[in-house]
Amino acid sequence: MLPLIKAVFEYAFKKGIARQNVRCSLKNLEVETPDGWQGILEHGMIPVHPNTISLPQHFPSDVSIQLLTPLTIRYDKKVMKAEQLTESMFFRQAIRDISAIATTHWENPLEGRFQELIGATELVRGRKSLSDTKWKRHSNRQQRDMTYQGVMGEWTFYDLPAELSALLYIGQWLHIGKETTFGHGGYRITAGL
């Protein structure tokens, strides 16, 4: 998959990106390892490299996250504002997003435990410090500016079952919510692990 992603970026950079069709080239490619980020691009090629994530041995029941990019969650066809978002909404979205990827790429997808995990989201408590944010981007395909909204900030979850805590950990690499193809819904665990 990584060679395909590399090829797509190289093609886009060569053709030109953004409104000004700026041309550029891919200078480096890094993967995250237990020891930090490791550059893997050698003479324009991707050599054999570690391609696994080391999961912790223990997943705590209390975890804090920092949203790095805007999080957009829709409920009942509406984008949820900071005061409307609940812990259950966040984890239901995480379960849906991770399950979609797990079905294709994991040996044991979440299908059999989906309803059990959804039920567990109702027991999670939290404390949030979130604020609403709006931003615009230009769509070359639609030839117009698009307005988006979401939330940014910090969120602490309490009483997480181990499986939800594990999904929260994995979600750091996958992102959660809408517009993840633009890098949105990214977060990092800041306390608890």
C-alpha positions as YAML, in Angstrom:
chain: A
units: angstrom
residues:
- id: 1
  name: MET
  ca: [0.00, 0.00, 0.00]
- id: 2
  name: LEU
  ca: [2.83, 2.42, 0.84]
- id: 3
  name: PRO
  ca: [4.35, 2.23, -2.68]
- id: 4
  name: LEU
  ca: [0.94, 3.12, -4.13]
- id: 5
  name: ILE
  ca: [0.57, 6.10, -1.76]
- id: 6
  name: LYS
  ca: [4.10, 7.22, -2.66]
- id: 7
  name: ALA
  ca: [3.32, 6.98, -6.38]
- id: 8
  name: VAL
  ca: [0.10, 8.99, -6.01]
- id: 9
  name: PHE
  ca: [1.89, 11.78, -4.13]
- id: 10
  name: GLU
  ca: [4.73, 11.85, -6.67]
- id: 11
  name: TYR
  ca: [2.22, 12.09, -9.53]
- id: 12
  name: ALA
  ca: [0.26, 14.87, -7.82]
- id: 13
  name: PHE
  ca: [3.41, 16.82, -6.93]
- id: 14
  name: LYS
  ca: [4.71, 16.52, -10.49]
- id: 15
  name: LYS
  ca: [1.39, 17.68, -11.96]
- id: 16
  name: GLY
  ca: [1.01, 20.55, -9.48]
- id: 17
  name: ILE
  ca: [-0.98, 21.04, -6.30]
- id: 18
  name: ALA
  ca: [-3.19, 23.78, -4.81]
- id: 19
  name: ARG
  ca: [-4.77, 26.63, -6.73]
- id: 20
  name: GLN
  ca: [-1.43, 27.78, -8.09]
- id: 21
  name: ASN
  ca: [-0.52, 24.28, -9.36]
- id: 22
  name: VAL
  ca: [2.76, 24.38, -7.46]
- id: 23
  name: ARG
  ca: [5.11, 21.63, -8.60]
- id: 24
  name: CYS
  ca: [7.30, 19.89, -6.06]
- id: 25
  name: SER
  ca: [8.89, 16.55, -5.32]
- id: 26
  name: LEU
  ca: [8.77, 14.02, -2.52]
- id: 27
  name: LYS
  ca: [12.00, 14.40, -0.54]
- id: 28
  name: ASN
  ca: [11.40, 12.01, 2.35]
- id: 29
  name: LEU
  ca: [9.03, 9.36, 3.61]
- id: 30
  name: GLU
  ca: [8.90, 8.28, 7.26]
- id: 31
  name: VAL
  ca: [7.20, 5.54, 9.24]
- id: 32
  name: GLU
  ca: [6.54, 5.55, 12.96]
- id: 33
  name: THR
  ca: [8.35, 2.87, 14.95]
- id: 34
  name: PRO
  ca: [8.49, 2.19, 18.70]
- id: 35
  name: ASP
  ca: [11.75, 4.19, 18.72]
- id: 36
  name: GLY
  ca: [10.29, 7.20, 16.88]
- id: 37
  name: TRP
  ca: [10.05, 8.22, 13.23]
- id: 38
  name: GLN
  ca: [12.33, 6.45, 10.74]
- id: 39
  name: GLY
  ca: [13.08, 7.78, 7.26]
- id: 40
  name: ILE
  ca: [12.63, 5.03, 4.69]
- id: 41
  name: LEU
  ca: [13.15, 6.65, 1.31]
- id: 42
  name: GLU
  ca: [16.51, 5.62, -0.20]
- id: 43
  name: HIS
  ca: [17.39, 6.83, -3.69]
- id: 44
  name: GLY
  ca: [13.69, 7.24, -4.45]
- id: 45
  name: MET
  ca: [12.88, 3.65, -3.45]
- id: 46
  name: ILE
  ca: [11.18, 2.14, -0.39]
- id: 47
  name: PRO
  ca: [13.42, -0.55, 1.12]
- id: 48
  name: VAL
  ca: [12.20, -3.30, 3.43]
- id: 49
  name: HIS
  ca: [11.29, -1.66, 6.75]
- id: 50
  name: PRO
  ca: [9.31, -2.42, 9.92]
- id: 51
  name: ASN
  ca: [5.61, -2.26, 9.11]
- id: 52
  name: THR
  ca: [3.94, -3.15, 12.39]
- id: 53
  name: ILE
  ca: [2.69, -1.15, 15.33]
- id: 54
  name: SER
  ca: [3.67, -2.37, 18.78]
- id: 55
  name: LEU
  ca: [0.61, -2.33, 20.99]
- id: 56
  name: PRO
  ca: [0.95, -1.75, 24.73]
- id: 57
  name: GLN
  ca: [0.58, -4.73, 27.05]
- id: 58
  name: HIS
  ca: [-2.02, -2.89, 29.15]
- id: 59
  name: PHE
  ca: [-4.76, -0.45, 28.15]
- id: 60
  name: PRO
  ca: [-5.83, 1.90, 30.95]
- id: 61
  name: SER
  ca: [-9.42, 2.76, 31.79]
- id: 62
  name: ASP
  ca: [-8.72, 6.52, 31.99]
- id: 63
  name: VAL
  ca: [-7.17, 8.15, 28.91]
- id: 64
  name: SER
  ca: [-6.72, 11.75, 27.71]
- id: 65
  name: ILE
  ca: [-6.42, 12.82, 24.08]
- id: 66
  name: GLN
  ca: [-5.44, 16.03, 22.30]
- id: 67
  name: LEU
  ca: [-7.17, 16.66, 18.98]
- id: 68
  name: LEU
  ca: [-4.42, 17.60, 16.51]
- id: 69
  name: THR
  ca: [-6.73, 18.33, 13.58]
- id: 70
  name: PRO
  ca: [-10.44, 19.21, 13.53]
- id: 71
  name: LEU
  ca: [-12.81, 16.40, 14.47]
- id: 72
  name: THR
  ca: [-16.12, 16.29, 12.58]
- id: 73
  name: ILE
  ca: [-18.82, 13.89, 13.73]
- id: 74
  name: ARG
  ca: [-22.29, 13.88, 12.19]
- id: 75
  name: TYR
  ca: [-25.33, 12.68, 14.07]
- id: 76
  name: ASP
  ca: [-28.81, 12.70, 12.57]
- id: 77
  name: LYS
  ca: [-27.35, 14.42, 9.44]
- id: 78
  name: LYS
  ca: [-25.99, 17.34, 11.49]
- id: 79
  name: VAL
  ca: [-22.40, 18.21, 12.39]
- id: 80
  name: MET
  ca: [-22.10, 18.04, 16.17]
- id: 81
  name: LYS
  ca: [-20.87, 21.13, 17.99]
- id: 82
  name: ALA
  ca: [-18.55, 20.89, 21.01]
- id: 83
  name: GLU
  ca: [-21.37, 21.03, 23.57]
- id: 84
  name: GLN
  ca: [-23.42, 18.40, 21.68]
- id: 85
  name: LEU
  ca: [-20.70, 15.77, 21.35]
- id: 86
  name: THR
  ca: [-20.89, 12.88, 23.79]
- id: 87
  name: GLU
  ca: [-18.40, 10.18, 24.66]
- id: 88
  name: SER
  ca: [-20.75, 7.62, 23.13]
- id: 89
  name: MET
  ca: [-20.88, 9.55, 19.83]
- id: 90
  name: PHE
  ca: [-17.07, 9.72, 19.70]
- id: 91
  name: PHE
  ca: [-16.60, 6.00, 20.36]
- id: 92
  name: ARG
  ca: [-19.42, 4.92, 18.05]
- id: 93
  name: GLN
  ca: [-17.71, 6.88, 15.25]
- id: 94
  name: ALA
  ca: [-14.36, 5.31, 16.19]
- id: 95
  name: ILE
  ca: [-15.87, 1.82, 16.11]
- id: 96
  name: ARG
  ca: [-17.45, 2.44, 12.68]
- id: 97
  name: ASP
  ca: [-14.26, 3.89, 11.19]
- id: 98
  name: ILE
  ca: [-11.92, 1.27, 12.62]
- id: 99
  name: SER
  ca: [-14.33, -1.56, 11.79]
- id: 100
  name: ALA
  ca: [-14.39, -0.50, 8.13]
- id: 101
  name: ILE
  ca: [-10.61, -0.82, 7.96]
- id: 102
  name: ALA
  ca: [-10.49, -3.95, 10.13]
- id: 103
  name: THR
  ca: [-12.86, -5.80, 7.80]
- id: 104
  name: THR
  ca: [-10.31, -5.46, 5.00]
- id: 105
  name: HIS
  ca: [-6.97, -5.58, 6.80]
- id: 106
  name: TRP
  ca: [-7.27, -7.49, 10.11]
- id: 107
  name: GLU
  ca: [-7.35, -11.23, 10.63]
- id: 108
  name: ASN
  ca: [-10.15, -10.88, 13.21]
- id: 109
  name: PRO
  ca: [-12.42, -7.96, 12.28]
- id: 110
  name: LEU
  ca: [-14.83, -6.46, 14.81]
- id: 111
  name: GLU
  ca: [-17.99, -7.76, 13.11]
- id: 112
  name: GLY
  ca: [-18.95, -10.32, 15.76]
- id: 113
  name: ARG
  ca: [-18.46, -7.87, 18.64]
- id: 114
  name: PHE
  ca: [-19.84, -4.74, 16.99]
- id: 115
  name: GLN
  ca: [-23.07, -4.51, 19.05]
- id: 116
  name: GLU
  ca: [-21.24, -5.39, 22.26]
- id: 117
  name: LEU
  ca: [-18.74, -2.57, 21.67]
- id: 118
  name: ILE
  ca: [-21.52, -0.10, 20.79]
- id: 119
  name: GLY
  ca: [-23.27, -0.99, 24.06]
- id: 120
  name: ALA
  ca: [-20.05, -0.41, 26.01]
- id: 121
  name: THR
  ca: [-19.86, 3.17, 24.70]
- id: 122
  name: GLU
  ca: [-22.83, 4.13, 26.89]
- id: 123
  name: LEU
  ca: [-20.79, 3.42, 30.05]
- id: 124
  name: VAL
  ca: [-17.88, 5.74, 29.19]
- id: 125
  name: ARG
  ca: [-17.72, 9.02, 31.09]
- id: 126
  name: GLY
  ca: [-15.62, 12.00, 30.14]
- id: 127
  name: ARG
  ca: [-14.45, 15.55, 30.68]
- id: 128
  name: LYS
  ca: [-13.93, 17.67, 27.60]
- id: 129
  name: SER
  ca: [-12.46, 21.02, 26.79]
- id: 130
  name: LEU
  ca: [-13.50, 21.38, 23.16]
- id: 131
  name: SER
  ca: [-14.16, 24.42, 21.00]
- id: 132
  name: ASP
  ca: [-15.94, 24.75, 17.68]
- id: 133
  name: THR
  ca: [-13.88, 25.62, 14.62]
- id: 134
  name: LYS
  ca: [-14.64, 26.39, 10.97]
- id: 135
  name: TRP
  ca: [-12.31, 26.38, 7.99]
- id: 136
  name: LYS
  ca: [-12.44, 26.66, 4.23]
- id: 137
  name: ARG
  ca: [-10.69, 24.84, 1.46]
- id: 138
  name: HIS
  ca: [-10.93, 25.22, -2.28]
- id: 139
  name: SER
  ca: [-12.24, 22.25, -4.24]
- id: 140
  name: ASN
  ca: [-10.64, 22.09, -7.66]
- id: 141
  name: ARG
  ca: [-13.08, 19.36, -8.63]
- id: 142
  name: GLN
  ca: [-16.13, 21.48, -7.76]
- id: 143
  name: GLN
  ca: [-14.41, 24.79, -8.56]
- id: 144
  name: ARG
  ca: [-15.62, 26.46, -5.37]
- id: 145
  name: ASP
  ca: [-14.66, 27.14, -1.77]
- id: 146
  name: MET
  ca: [-16.00, 24.60, 0.72]
- id: 147
  name: THR
  ca: [-16.74, 25.45, 4.36]
- id: 148
  name: TYR
  ca: [-16.22, 22.77, 7.01]
- id: 149
  name: GLN
  ca: [-16.77, 22.68, 10.75]
- id: 150
  name: GLY
  ca: [-15.59, 20.53, 13.61]
- id: 151
  name: VAL
  ca: [-14.08, 20.69, 17.08]
- id: 152
  name: MET
  ca: [-10.59, 21.01, 18.55]
- id: 153
  name: GLY
  ca: [-9.31, 20.60, 22.09]
- id: 154
  name: GLU
  ca: [-8.73, 18.00, 24.78]
- id: 155
  name: TRP
  ca: [-10.89, 15.14, 26.00]
- id: 156
  name: THR
  ca: [-10.42, 12.77, 28.93]
- id: 157
  name: PHE
  ca: [-12.31, 9.48, 29.00]
- id: 158
  name: TYR
  ca: [-13.01, 7.54, 32.21]
- id: 159
  name: ASP
  ca: [-14.11, 3.95, 32.81]
- id: 160
  name: LEU
  ca: [-13.02, 2.72, 29.38]
- id: 161
  name: PRO
  ca: [-13.35, -1.03, 28.83]
- id: 162
  name: ALA
  ca: [-10.02, -2.47, 27.63]
- id: 163
  name: GLU
  ca: [-11.33, -3.02, 24.07]
- id: 164
  name: LEU
  ca: [-12.43, 0.62, 23.69]
- id: 165
  name: SER
  ca: [-9.12, 1.80, 25.15]
- id: 166
  name: ALA
  ca: [-7.30, -0.36, 22.57]
- id: 167
  name: LEU
  ca: [-9.41, 1.08, 19.73]
- id: 168
  name: LEU
  ca: [-8.66, 4.59, 21.01]
- id: 169
  name: TYR
  ca: [-4.95, 3.76, 20.84]
- id: 170
  name: ILE
  ca: [-5.19, 2.40, 17.29]
- id: 171
  name: GLY
  ca: [-7.32, 5.36, 16.17]
- id: 172
  name: GLN
  ca: [-4.31, 7.65, 16.59]
- id: 173
  name: TRP
  ca: [-3.01, 6.35, 13.25]
- id: 174
  name: LEU
  ca: [-6.34, 6.05, 11.46]
- id: 175
  name: HIS
  ca: [-8.09, 9.30, 12.50]
- id: 176
  name: ILE
  ca: [-11.78, 9.48, 13.40]
- id: 177
  name: GLY
  ca: [-14.83, 11.15, 11.87]
- id: 178
  name: LYS
  ca: [-15.46, 12.90, 8.58]
- id: 179
  name: GLU
  ca: [-12.83, 14.36, 6.24]
- id: 180
  name: THR
  ca: [-10.10, 11.98, 7.40]
- id: 181
  name: THR
  ca: [-8.78, 11.92, 3.83]
- id: 182
  name: PHE
  ca: [-7.75, 15.54, 4.46]
- id: 183
  name: GLY
  ca: [-6.01, 14.52, 7.70]
- id: 184
  name: HIS
  ca: [-8.86, 15.61, 9.94]
- id: 185
  name: GLY
  ca: [-9.89, 13.77, 13.10]
- id: 186
  name: GLY
  ca: [-6.28, 13.21, 14.12]
- id: 187
  name: TYR
  ca: [-5.42, 12.95, 17.80]
- id: 188
  name: ARG
  ca: [-2.71, 11.79, 20.16]
- id: 189
  name: ILE
  ca: [-3.03, 10.16, 23.54]
- id: 190
  name: THR
  ca: [-1.49, 12.56, 26.05]
- id: 191
  name: ALA
  ca: [-2.11, 10.73, 29.34]
- id: 192
  name: GLY
  ca: [-2.97, 7.23, 30.41]
- id: 193
  name: LEU
  ca: [-0.59, 5.11, 28.32]
...
